[in-house]
mmCIF file of C-alpha atoms in Angstrom:
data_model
loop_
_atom_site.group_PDB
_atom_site.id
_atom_site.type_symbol
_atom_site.label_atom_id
_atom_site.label_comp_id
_atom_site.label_asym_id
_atom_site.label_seq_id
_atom_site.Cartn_x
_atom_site.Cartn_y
_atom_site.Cartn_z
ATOM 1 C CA UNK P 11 -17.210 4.418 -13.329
ATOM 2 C CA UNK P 12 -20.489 4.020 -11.572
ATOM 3 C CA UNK P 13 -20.814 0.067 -10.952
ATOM 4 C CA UNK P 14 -23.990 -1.798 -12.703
ATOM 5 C CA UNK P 15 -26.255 -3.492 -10.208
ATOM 6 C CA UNK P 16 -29.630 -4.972 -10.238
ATOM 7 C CA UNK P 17 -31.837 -4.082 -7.511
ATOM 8 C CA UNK P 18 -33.791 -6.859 -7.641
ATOM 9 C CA UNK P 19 -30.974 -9.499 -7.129
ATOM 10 C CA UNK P 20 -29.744 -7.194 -4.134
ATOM 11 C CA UNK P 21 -33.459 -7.420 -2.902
ATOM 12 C CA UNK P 22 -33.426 -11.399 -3.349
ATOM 13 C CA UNK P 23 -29.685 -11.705 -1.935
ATOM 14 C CA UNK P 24 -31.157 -9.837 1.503
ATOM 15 C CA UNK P 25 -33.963 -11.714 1.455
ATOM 16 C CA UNK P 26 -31.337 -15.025 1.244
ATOM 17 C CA UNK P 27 -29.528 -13.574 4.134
ATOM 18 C CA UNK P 28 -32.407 -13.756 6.240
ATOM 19 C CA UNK P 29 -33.095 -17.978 5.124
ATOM 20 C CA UNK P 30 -29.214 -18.805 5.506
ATOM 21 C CA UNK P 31 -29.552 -17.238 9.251
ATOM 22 C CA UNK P 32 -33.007 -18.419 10.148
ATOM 23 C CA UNK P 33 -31.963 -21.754 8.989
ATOM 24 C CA UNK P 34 -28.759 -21.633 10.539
ATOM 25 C CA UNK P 35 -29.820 -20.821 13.823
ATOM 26 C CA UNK P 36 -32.334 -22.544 13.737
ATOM 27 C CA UNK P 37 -32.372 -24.782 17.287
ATOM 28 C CA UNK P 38 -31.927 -28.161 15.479
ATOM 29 C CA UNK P 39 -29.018 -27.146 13.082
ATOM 30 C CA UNK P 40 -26.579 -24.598 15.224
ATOM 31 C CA UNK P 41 -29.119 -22.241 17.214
ATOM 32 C CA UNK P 42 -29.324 -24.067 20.774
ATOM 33 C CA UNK P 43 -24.730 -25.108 20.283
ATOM 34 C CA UNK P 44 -24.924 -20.949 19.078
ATOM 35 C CA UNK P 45 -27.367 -19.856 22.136
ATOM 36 C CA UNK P 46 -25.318 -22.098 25.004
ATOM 37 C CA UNK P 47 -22.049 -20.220 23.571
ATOM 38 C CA UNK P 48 -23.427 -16.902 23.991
ATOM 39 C CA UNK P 49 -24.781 -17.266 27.126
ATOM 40 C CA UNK P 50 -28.794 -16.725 25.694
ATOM 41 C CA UNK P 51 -31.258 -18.946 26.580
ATOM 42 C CA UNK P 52 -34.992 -19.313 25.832
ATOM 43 C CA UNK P 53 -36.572 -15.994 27.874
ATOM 44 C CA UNK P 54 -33.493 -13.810 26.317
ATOM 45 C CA UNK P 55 -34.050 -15.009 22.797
ATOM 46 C CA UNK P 56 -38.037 -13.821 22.832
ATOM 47 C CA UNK P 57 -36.866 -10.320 24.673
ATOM 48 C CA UNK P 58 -36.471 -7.688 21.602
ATOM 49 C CA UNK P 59 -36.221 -9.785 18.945
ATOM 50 C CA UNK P 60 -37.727 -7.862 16.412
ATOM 51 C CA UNK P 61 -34.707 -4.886 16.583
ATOM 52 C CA UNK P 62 -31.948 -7.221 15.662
ATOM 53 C CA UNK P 63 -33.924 -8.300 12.832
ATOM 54 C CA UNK P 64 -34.781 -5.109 11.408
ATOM 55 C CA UNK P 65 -30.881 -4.318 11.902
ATOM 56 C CA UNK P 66 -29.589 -7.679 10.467
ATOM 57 C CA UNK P 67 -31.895 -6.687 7.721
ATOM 58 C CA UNK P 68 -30.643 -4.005 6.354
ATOM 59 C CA UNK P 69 -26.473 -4.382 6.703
ATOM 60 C CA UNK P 70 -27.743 -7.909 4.794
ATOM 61 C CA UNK P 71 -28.765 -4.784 1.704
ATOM 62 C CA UNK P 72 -26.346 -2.964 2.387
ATOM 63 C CA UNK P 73 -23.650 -6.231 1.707
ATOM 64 C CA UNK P 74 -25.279 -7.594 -0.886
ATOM 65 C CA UNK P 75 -25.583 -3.590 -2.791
ATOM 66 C CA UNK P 76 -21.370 -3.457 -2.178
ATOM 67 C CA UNK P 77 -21.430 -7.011 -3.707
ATOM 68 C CA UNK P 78 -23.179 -6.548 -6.438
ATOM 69 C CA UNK P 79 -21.008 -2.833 -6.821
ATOM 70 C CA UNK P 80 -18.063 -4.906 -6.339
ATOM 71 C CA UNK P 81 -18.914 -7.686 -9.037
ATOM 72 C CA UNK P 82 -19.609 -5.540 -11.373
ATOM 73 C CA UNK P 83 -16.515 -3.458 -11.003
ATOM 74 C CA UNK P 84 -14.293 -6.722 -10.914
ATOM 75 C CA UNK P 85 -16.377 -8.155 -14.224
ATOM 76 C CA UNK P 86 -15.234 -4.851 -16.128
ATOM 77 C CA UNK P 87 -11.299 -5.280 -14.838
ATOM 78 C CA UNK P 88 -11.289 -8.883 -14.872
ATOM 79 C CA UNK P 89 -13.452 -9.939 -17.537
ATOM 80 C CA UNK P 90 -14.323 -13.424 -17.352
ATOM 81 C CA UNK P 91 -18.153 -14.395 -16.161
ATOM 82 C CA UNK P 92 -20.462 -12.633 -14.186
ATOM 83 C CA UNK P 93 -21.097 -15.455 -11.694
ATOM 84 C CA UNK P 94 -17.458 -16.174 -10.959
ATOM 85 C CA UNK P 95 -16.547 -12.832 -10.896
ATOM 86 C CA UNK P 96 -19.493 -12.505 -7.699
ATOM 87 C CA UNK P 97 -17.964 -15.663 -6.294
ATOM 88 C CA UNK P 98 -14.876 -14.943 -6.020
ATOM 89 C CA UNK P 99 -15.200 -10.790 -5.145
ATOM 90 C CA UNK P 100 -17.757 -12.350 -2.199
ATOM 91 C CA UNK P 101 -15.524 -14.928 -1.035
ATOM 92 C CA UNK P 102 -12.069 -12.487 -1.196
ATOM 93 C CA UNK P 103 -14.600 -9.697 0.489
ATOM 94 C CA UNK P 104 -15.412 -12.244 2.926
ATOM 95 C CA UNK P 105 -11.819 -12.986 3.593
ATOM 96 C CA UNK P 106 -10.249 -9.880 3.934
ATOM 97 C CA UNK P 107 -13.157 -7.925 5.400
ATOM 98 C CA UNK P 108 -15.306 -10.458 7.486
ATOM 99 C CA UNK P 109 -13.482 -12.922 8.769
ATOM 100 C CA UNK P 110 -9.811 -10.490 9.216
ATOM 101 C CA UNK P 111 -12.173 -8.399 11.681
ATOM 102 C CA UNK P 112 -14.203 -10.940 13.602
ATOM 103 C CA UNK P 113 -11.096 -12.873 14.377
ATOM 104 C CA UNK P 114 -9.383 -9.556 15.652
ATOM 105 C CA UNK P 115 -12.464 -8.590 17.520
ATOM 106 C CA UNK P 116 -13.420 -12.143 18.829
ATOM 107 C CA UNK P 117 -9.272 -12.367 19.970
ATOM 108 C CA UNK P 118 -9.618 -9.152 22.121
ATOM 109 C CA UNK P 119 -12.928 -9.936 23.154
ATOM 110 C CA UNK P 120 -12.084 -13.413 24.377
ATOM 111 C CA UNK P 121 -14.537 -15.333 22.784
ATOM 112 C CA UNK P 122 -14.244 -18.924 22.627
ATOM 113 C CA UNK P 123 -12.735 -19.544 19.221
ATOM 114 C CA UNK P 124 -15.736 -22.475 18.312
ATOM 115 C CA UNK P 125 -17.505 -19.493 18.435
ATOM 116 C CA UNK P 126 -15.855 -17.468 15.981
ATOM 117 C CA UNK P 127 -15.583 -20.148 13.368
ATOM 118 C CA UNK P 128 -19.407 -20.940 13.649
ATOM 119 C CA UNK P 129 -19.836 -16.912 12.858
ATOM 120 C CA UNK P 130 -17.311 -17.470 10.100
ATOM 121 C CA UNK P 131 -18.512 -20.346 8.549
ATOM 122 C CA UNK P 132 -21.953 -18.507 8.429
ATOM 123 C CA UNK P 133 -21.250 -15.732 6.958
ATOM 124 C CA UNK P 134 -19.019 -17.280 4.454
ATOM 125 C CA UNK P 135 -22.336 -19.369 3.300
ATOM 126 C CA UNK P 136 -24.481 -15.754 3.637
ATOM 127 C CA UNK P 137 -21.993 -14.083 1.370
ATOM 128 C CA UNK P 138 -21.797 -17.116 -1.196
ATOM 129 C CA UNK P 139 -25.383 -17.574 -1.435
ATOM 130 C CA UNK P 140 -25.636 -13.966 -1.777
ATOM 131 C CA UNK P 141 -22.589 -13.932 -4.380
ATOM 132 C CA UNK P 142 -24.361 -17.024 -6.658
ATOM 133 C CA UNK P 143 -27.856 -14.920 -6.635
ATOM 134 C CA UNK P 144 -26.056 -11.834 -7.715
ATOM 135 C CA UNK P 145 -23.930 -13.544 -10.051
ATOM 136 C CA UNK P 146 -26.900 -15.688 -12.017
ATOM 137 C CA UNK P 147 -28.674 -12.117 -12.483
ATOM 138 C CA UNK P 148 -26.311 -9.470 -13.069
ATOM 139 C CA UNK P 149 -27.176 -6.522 -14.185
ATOM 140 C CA UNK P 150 -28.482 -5.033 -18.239
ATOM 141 C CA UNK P 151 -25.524 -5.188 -20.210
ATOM 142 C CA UNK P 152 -22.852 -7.422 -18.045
#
């Protein structure tokens, strides 16, 4: 089975990734607590910026494209709705994909842990915003 997706939610859910991060890093929500933690400051944020956006770009399509795959496929086994079925799939994706790897990689790389939970927390919100655009436009037929 080839999963169903809509291109055009993909599209909008990369295009949401970009918002939740902007606005999450964003110097008077978590950007300058985020910057401090990482050891960036103003001069090092301006230097190459434009690479890790291009980058961030597109593994945000490439995520949303397996979420979408994956909604789809657990629609068909799990019937139910579209939009919980992307909920759920993006928050269980999240889980055991996202967050199971950062915390191993964040452990051996000694970051502090309020680090690791601010990268957590965000990309739980990235995935469900991504999830809840997915899920309110799924593809012909679903």
């Amino acid at each position: 089975m080839v999963p169903a997706i809509n291109y055009w939610a993909v599209l909008i859910a990369t295009a949401s990734s970009m918002a939740v991060g902007a606005i999450w890093y964003a110097r008077g929500v978590f950007g300058t607590y985020w910057m401090k933690l990482v050891g960036h400051d103003e001069e090092s944020m301006r230097k190459g910026a434009a690479f890790p956006l291009i980058i961030t770009f597109v593994v945000s399509f490439i995520t949303a494209w397996v979420l979408a795959g994956a909604t789809d496929i657990a629609f068909h086994f799990y019937n139910g709705t579209f939009f919980w079925n992307a909920v759920l799939t993006g928050v269980v994706l999240w889980a055991g994909f996202t967050a199971a790897r950062m915390i191993t990689h964040d452990a051996f790389d000694r970051r502090p842990s309020s680090l690791t939970v601010l990268n957590l927390a965000h990309e739980l919100v990235t995935i469900v915003v991504m999830a809840i655009i997915i899920g309110v436009w799924p593809p012909a037929g679903a």
